[in-house]
Short mmCIF file of C-alpha atoms in Angstrom, two decimals:
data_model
loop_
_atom_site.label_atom_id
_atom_site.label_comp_id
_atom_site.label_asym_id
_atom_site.label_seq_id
_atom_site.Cartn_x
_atom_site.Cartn_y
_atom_site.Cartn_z
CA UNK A 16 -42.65 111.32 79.96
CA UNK A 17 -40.53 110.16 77.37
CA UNK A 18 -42.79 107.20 75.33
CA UNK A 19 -39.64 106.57 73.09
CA UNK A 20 -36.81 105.82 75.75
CA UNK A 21 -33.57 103.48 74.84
CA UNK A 22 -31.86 103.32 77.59
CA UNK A 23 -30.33 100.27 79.59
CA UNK A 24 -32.56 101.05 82.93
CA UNK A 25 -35.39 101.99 83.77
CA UNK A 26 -36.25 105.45 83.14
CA UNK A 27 -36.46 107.79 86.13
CA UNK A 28 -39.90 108.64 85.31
CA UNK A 29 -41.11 105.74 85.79
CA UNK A 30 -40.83 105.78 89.81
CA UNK A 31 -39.57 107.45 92.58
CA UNK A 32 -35.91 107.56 92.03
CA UNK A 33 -35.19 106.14 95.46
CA UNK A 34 -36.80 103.09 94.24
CA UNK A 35 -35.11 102.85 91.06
CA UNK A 36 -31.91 100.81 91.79
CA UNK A 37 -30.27 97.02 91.31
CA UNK A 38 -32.03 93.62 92.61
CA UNK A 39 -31.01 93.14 95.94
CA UNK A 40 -30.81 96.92 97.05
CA UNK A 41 -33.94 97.97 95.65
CA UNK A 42 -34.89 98.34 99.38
CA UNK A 43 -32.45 100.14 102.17
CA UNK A 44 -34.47 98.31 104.97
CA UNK A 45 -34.62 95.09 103.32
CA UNK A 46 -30.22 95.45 102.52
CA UNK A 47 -30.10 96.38 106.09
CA UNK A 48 -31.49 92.65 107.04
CA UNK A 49 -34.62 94.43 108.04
CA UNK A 50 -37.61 92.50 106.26
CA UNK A 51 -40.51 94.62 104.78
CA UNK A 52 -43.79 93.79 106.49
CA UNK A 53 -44.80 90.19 104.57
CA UNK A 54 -48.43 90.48 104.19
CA UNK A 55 -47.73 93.25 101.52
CA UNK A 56 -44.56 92.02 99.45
CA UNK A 57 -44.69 89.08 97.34
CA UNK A 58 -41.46 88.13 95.10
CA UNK A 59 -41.83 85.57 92.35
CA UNK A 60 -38.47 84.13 91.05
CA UNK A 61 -37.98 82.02 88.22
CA UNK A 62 -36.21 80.94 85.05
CA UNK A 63 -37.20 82.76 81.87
CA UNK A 64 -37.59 79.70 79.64
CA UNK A 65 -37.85 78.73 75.54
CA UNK A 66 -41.18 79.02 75.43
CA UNK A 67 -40.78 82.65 76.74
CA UNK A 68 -39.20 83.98 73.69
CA UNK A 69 -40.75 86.25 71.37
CA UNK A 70 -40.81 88.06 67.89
CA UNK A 71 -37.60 89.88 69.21
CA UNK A 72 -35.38 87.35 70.01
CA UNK A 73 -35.94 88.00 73.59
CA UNK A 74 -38.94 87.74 75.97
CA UNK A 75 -42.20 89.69 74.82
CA UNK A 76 -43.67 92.54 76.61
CA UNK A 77 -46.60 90.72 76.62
CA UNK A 78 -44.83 87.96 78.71
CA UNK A 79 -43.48 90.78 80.89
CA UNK A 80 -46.72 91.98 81.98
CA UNK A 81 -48.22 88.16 82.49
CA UNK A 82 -45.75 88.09 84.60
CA UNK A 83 -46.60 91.28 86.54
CA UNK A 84 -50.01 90.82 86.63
CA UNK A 85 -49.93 87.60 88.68
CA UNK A 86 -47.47 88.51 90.79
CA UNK A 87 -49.07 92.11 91.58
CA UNK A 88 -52.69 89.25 91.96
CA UNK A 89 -50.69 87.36 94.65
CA UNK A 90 -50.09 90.27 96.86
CA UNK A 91 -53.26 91.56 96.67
CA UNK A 92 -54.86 88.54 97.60
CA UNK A 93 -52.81 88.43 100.05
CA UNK A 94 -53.83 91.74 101.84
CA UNK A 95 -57.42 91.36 100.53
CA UNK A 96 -57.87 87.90 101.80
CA UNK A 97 -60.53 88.02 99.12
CA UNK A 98 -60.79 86.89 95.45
CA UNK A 99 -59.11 90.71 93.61
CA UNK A 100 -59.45 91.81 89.61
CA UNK A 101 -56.74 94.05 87.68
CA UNK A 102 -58.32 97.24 87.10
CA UNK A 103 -55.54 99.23 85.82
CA UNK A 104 -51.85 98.81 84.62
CA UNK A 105 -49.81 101.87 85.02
CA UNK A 106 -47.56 103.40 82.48
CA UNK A 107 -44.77 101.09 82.05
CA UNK A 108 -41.13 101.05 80.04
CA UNK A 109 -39.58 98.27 79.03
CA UNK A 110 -35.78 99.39 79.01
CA UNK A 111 -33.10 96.02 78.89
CA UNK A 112 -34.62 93.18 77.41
CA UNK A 113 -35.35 90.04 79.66
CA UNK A 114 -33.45 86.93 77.51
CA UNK A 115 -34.29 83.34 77.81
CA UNK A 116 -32.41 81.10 80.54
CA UNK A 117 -32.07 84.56 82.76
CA UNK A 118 -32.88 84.35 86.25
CA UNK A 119 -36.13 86.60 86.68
CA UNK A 120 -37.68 88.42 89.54
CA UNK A 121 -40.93 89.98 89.65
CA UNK A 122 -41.40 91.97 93.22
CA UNK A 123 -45.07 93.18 93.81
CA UNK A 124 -45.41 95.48 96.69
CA UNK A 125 -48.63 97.20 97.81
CA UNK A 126 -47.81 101.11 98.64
CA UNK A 127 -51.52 102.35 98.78
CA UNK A 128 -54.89 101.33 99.10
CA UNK A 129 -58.52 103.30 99.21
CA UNK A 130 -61.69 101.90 100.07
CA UNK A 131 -61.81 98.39 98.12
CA UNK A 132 -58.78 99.16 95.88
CA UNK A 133 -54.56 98.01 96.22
CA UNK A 134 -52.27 100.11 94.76
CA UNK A 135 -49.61 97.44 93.66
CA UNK A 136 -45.70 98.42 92.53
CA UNK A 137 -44.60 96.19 90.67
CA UNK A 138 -40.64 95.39 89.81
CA UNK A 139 -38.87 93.18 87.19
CA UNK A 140 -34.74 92.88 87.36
CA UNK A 141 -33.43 89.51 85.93
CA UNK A 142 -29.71 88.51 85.46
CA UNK A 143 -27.03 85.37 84.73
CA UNK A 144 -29.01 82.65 86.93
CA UNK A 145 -25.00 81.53 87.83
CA UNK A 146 -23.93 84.99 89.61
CA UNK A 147 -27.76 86.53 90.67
CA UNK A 148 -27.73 87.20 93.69
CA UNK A 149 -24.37 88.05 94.56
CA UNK A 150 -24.05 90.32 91.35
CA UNK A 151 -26.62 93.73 90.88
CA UNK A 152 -29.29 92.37 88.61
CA UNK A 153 -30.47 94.73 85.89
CA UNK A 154 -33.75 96.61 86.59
CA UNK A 155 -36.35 95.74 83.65
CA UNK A 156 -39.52 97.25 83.89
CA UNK A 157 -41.54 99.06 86.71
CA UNK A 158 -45.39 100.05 86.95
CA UNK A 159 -48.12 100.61 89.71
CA UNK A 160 -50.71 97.99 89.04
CA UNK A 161 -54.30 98.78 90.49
CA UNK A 162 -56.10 95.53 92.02
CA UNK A 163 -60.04 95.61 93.22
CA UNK A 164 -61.32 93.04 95.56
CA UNK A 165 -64.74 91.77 94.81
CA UNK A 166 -66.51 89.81 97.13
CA UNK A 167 -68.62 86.41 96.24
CA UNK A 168 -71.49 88.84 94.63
CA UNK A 169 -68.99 90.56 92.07
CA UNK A 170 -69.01 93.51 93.90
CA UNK A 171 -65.94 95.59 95.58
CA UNK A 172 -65.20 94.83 99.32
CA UNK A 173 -63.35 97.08 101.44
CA UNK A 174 -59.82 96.15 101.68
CA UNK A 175 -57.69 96.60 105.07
CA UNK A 176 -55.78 100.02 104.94
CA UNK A 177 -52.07 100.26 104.08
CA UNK A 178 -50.09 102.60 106.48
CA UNK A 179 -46.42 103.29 104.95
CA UNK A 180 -43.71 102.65 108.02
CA UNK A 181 -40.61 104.12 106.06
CA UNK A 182 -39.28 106.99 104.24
CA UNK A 183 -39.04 104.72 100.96
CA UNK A 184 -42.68 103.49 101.31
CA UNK A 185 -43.93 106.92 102.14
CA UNK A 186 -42.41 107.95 98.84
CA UNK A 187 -43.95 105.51 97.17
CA UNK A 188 -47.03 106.12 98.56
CA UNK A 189 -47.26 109.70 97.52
CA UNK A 190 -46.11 108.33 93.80
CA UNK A 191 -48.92 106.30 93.92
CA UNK A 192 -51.31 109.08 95.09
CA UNK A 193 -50.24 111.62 92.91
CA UNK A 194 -50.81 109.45 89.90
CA UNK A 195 -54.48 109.20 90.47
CA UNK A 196 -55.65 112.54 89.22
CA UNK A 197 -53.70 112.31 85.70
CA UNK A 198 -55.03 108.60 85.78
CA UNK A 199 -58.60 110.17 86.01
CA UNK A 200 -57.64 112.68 83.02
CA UNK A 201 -56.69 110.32 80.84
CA UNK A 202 -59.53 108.16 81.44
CA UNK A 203 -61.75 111.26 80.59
CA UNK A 204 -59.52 111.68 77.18
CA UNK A 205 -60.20 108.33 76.23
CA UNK A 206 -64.20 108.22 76.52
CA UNK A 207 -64.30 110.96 73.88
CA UNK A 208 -62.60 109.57 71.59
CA UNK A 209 -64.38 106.67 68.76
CA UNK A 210 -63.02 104.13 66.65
CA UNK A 211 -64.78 103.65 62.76
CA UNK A 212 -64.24 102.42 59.66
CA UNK A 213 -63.88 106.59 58.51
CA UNK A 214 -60.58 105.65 59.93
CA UNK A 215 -57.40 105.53 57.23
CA UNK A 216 -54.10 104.20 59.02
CA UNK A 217 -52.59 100.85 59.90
CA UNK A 218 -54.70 98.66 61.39
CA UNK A 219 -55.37 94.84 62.38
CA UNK A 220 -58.32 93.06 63.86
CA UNK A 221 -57.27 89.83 65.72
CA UNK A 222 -60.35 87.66 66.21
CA UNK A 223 -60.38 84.14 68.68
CA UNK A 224 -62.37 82.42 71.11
CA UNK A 225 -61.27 82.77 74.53
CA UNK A 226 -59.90 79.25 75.90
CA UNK A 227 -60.03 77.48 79.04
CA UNK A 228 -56.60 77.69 78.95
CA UNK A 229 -56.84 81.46 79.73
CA UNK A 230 -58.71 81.17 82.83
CA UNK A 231 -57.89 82.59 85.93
CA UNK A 232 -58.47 82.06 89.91
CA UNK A 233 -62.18 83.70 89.24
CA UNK A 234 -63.14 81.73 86.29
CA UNK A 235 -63.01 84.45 84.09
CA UNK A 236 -59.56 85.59 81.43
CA UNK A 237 -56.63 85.98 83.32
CA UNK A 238 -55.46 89.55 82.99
CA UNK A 239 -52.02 89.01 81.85
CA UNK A 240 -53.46 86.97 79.26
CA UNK A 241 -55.28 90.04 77.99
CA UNK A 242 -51.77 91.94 78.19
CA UNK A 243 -50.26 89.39 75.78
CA UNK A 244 -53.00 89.60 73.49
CA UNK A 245 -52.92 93.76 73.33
CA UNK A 246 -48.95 93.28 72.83
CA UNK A 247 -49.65 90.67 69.71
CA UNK A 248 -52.19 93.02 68.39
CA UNK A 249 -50.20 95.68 68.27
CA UNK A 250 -46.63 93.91 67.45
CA UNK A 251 -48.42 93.13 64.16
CA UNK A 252 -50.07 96.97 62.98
CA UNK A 253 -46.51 98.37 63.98
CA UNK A 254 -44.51 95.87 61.94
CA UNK A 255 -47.22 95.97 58.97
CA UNK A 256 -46.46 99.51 59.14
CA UNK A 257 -42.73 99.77 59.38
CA UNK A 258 -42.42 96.35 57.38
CA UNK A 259 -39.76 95.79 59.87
CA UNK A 260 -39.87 93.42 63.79
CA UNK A 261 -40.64 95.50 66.10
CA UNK A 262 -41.03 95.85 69.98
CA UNK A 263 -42.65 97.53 72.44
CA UNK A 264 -41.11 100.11 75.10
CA UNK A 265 -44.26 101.28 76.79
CA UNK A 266 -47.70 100.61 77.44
CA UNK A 267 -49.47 103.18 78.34
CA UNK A 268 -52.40 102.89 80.99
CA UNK A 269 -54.14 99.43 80.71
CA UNK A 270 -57.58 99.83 81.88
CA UNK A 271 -60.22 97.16 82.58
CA UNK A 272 -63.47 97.90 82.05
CA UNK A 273 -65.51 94.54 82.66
CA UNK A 274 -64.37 90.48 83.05
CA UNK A 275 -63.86 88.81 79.65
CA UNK A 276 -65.68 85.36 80.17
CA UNK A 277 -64.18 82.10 78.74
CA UNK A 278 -66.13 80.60 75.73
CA UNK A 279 -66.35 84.44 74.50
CA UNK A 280 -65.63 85.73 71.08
CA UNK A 281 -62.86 88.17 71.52
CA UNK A 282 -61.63 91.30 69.04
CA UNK A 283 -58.30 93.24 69.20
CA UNK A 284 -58.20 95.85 67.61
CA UNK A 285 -54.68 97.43 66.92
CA UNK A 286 -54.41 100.73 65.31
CA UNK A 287 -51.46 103.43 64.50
CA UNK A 288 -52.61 106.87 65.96
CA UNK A 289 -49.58 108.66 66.05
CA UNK A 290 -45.84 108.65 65.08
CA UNK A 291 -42.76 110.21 66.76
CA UNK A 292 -39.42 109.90 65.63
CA UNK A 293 -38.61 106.81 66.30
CA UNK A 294 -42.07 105.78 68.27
CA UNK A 295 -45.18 104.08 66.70
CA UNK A 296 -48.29 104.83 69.24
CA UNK A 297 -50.78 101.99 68.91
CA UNK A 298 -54.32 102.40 70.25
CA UNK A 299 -55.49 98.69 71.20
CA UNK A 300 -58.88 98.15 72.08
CA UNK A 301 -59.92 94.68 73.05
CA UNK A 302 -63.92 93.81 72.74
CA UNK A 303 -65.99 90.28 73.61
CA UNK A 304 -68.85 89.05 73.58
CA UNK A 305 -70.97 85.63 73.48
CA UNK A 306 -70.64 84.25 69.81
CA UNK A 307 -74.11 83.18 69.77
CA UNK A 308 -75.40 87.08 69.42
CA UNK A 309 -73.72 90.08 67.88
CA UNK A 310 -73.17 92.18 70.33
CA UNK A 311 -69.56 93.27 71.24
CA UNK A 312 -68.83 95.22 74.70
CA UNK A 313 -65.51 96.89 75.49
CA UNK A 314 -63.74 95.19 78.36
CA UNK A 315 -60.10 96.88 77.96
CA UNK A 316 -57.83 99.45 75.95
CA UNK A 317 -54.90 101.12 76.06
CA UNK A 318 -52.16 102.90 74.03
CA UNK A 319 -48.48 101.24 73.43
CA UNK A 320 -45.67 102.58 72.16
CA UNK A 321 -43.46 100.47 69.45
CA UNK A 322 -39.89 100.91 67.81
CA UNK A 323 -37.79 99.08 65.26
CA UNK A 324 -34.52 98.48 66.24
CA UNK A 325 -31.35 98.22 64.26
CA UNK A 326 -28.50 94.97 64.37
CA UNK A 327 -27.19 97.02 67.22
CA UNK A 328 -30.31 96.88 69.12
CA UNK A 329 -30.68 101.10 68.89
CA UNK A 330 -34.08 101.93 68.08
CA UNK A 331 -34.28 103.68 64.41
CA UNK A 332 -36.25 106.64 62.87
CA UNK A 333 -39.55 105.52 61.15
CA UNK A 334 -41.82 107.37 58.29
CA UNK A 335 -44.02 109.55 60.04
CA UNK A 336 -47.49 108.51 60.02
CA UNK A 337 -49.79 111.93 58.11
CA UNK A 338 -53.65 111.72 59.09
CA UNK A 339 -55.71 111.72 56.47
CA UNK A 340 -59.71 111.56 57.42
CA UNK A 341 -61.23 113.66 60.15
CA UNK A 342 -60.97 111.21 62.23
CA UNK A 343 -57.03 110.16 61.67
CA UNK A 344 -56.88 113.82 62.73
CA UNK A 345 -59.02 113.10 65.97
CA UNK A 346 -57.39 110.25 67.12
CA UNK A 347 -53.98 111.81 66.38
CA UNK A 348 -54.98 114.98 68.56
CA UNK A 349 -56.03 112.24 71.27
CA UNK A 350 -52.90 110.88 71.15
CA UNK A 351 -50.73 114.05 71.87
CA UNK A 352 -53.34 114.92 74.25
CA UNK A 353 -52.36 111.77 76.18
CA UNK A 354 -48.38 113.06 75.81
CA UNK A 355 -48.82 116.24 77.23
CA UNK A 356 -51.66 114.62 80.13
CA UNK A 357 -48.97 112.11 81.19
CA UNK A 358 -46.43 114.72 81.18
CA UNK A 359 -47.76 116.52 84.41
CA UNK A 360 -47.41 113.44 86.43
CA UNK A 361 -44.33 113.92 88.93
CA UNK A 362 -40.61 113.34 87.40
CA UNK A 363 -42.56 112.93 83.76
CA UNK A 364 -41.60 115.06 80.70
CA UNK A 365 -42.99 115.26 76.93
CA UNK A 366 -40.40 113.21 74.87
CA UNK A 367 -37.83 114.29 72.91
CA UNK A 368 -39.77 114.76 69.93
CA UNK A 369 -41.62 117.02 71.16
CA UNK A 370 -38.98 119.21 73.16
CA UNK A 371 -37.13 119.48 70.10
CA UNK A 372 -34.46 117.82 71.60
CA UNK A 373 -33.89 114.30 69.38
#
């Protein structure tokens, strides 16, 4: 998988390639005036507004994935029928940038399910609000987005069973499916790895109270809002490093480890791992805990993928990042480790970097 792509659309890599195409004919049955089944598609549609824009000049990533996360909540809900909590954002590239005033579509379709678990595809295109519609939007991001439902105890419920009816969502299905065992690896990479003061490269600790305001449909912090918070984090230990704005193109695995509870104290911690050529890998670990005692428990982490882009918008080369302490050389080993792990998922690749190739 290439974790430093530039490109206009979304990356083959990211998806099936049958499913990577405009708004509008993302689905053969659906352009054939054949609607999908509706209990498992749910398609938000709105304006991208002011308040939307970011440190870029267009919308954040972390507005992105808010986004995705409650529309990929809706449909699970609806399947479930019960109250559901993100587990798991898949990999996900954010190719075009989404600009404010554009008319913006988040589809959220569910192309799997186990036991108590929705496997959840999610799909951003957005476009000129005037001519959407009737003109081929511009595909934005994709990612498989892993709901649980929980019954009124906490605990997982079983969850009616998804059975694909066409070619497209058979595909998708076995997308979904084959992702689960490199999911699993990386998960194992990640428990062996620590975070400690011994370590020597950019970093940032951002420290709040979780609001009201960030509440979701449980009670608890609303996982997108935990997206835009991991995005912050690591917008800021990128740029620190770099001295330059930068953005994000991927975000690599967001797991969810345990709810985040309002009226918590929360840390993110942000901190460079590894450098590509152009590509500044961010671990971001985000920790909470009740403010009247000192401990902290990890409720989510991931790894995201930054650049620095020129007037031109073309991402640039940045100074490679040279470990120092034992463990700047442990997490940097993680970090490729995580390359080459994602790199046996179907249609994925090491980046260019690595192939020798950029």
């Amino acid at each position: 998988m290439s974790h430093e792509n530039e490109s206009a659309t979304v990356p083959s890599d990211t998806v099936p390639s049958a499913a990577v195409q405009p708004a509008g004919a993302l689905h053969p049955e659906a352009a054939a005036g054949i609607p999908g089944p509706a209990s498992n598609v749910v398609t938000l549609r709105f304006l991208a507004a002011p308040m939307d824009l970011g440190h870029s000049g267009s919308v954040d990533a972390g507005t992105i994935l808010e986004w995705v996360d409650k529309a990929a909540y809706a449909a699970a809900v609806g399947w479930a029928k019960a109250y559901c909590v993100t587990a798991y954002v898949g990999n996900i590239h954010f190719a075009a940038p989404v600009e404010v005033g554009d008319m913006v579509e988040v589809e959220a379709r569910i192309v799997h399910t186990g036991r108590t678990s929705m496997h959840i595809l999610t799909t951003v295109t957005s476009g000129d609000p005037r001519t959407f519609g009737s003109v081929p939007a511009v595909a934005r991001s994709q990612c498989l987005v892993i709901f649980v439902a929980v019954g009124d105890d906490g605990k997982p419920v079983p969850v009616p069973e998804f059975v694909p009816a066409t070619p497209l969502e058979i595909q998708q299905r076995d997308y979904a499916v084959a992702r689960i065992k490199v999911r699993e690896e990386i998960s194992e990479s990640m428990k062996r790895v620590a975070y400690t003061s011994a370590g020597t490269s950019e970093s940032v600790v951002l420290r709040f109270m979780a609001a009201p305001s960030d509440v979701n449909w449980g009670g608890k912090v609303h996982g997108g809002i935990v997206m835009d918070w991991i995005d912050e984090a690591a917008y800021v230990c990128a740029t620190r490093y770099c001295g330059r704005d930068t953005v994000a193109v991927f975000s690599g695995g967001v797991r969810f480890y345990r709810p985040l509870l309002i009226g918590h104290l929360v840390e993110v911690e942000a901190r460079l791992v590894y450098t590509g050529n152009k590509g500044m890998h961010v671990a971001v670990n985000v920790r909470s805990g009740d403010p009247k005692t000192k401990e902290m428990e990890l409720t989510t982490n991931c790894m995201t993928v930054m650049v620095t882009r020129d007037e031109s918008g073309t991402a640039v080369p940045v100074q490679p990042w040279v470990p120092v302490s034992d463990e700047d050389r442990a997490l940097h080993a993680h970090a490729r480790e995580l390359i080459e792990i994602r790199a046996k998922a179907p249609g994925n690749r090491l980046p260019n970097h690595l192939l020798g190739t950029d």
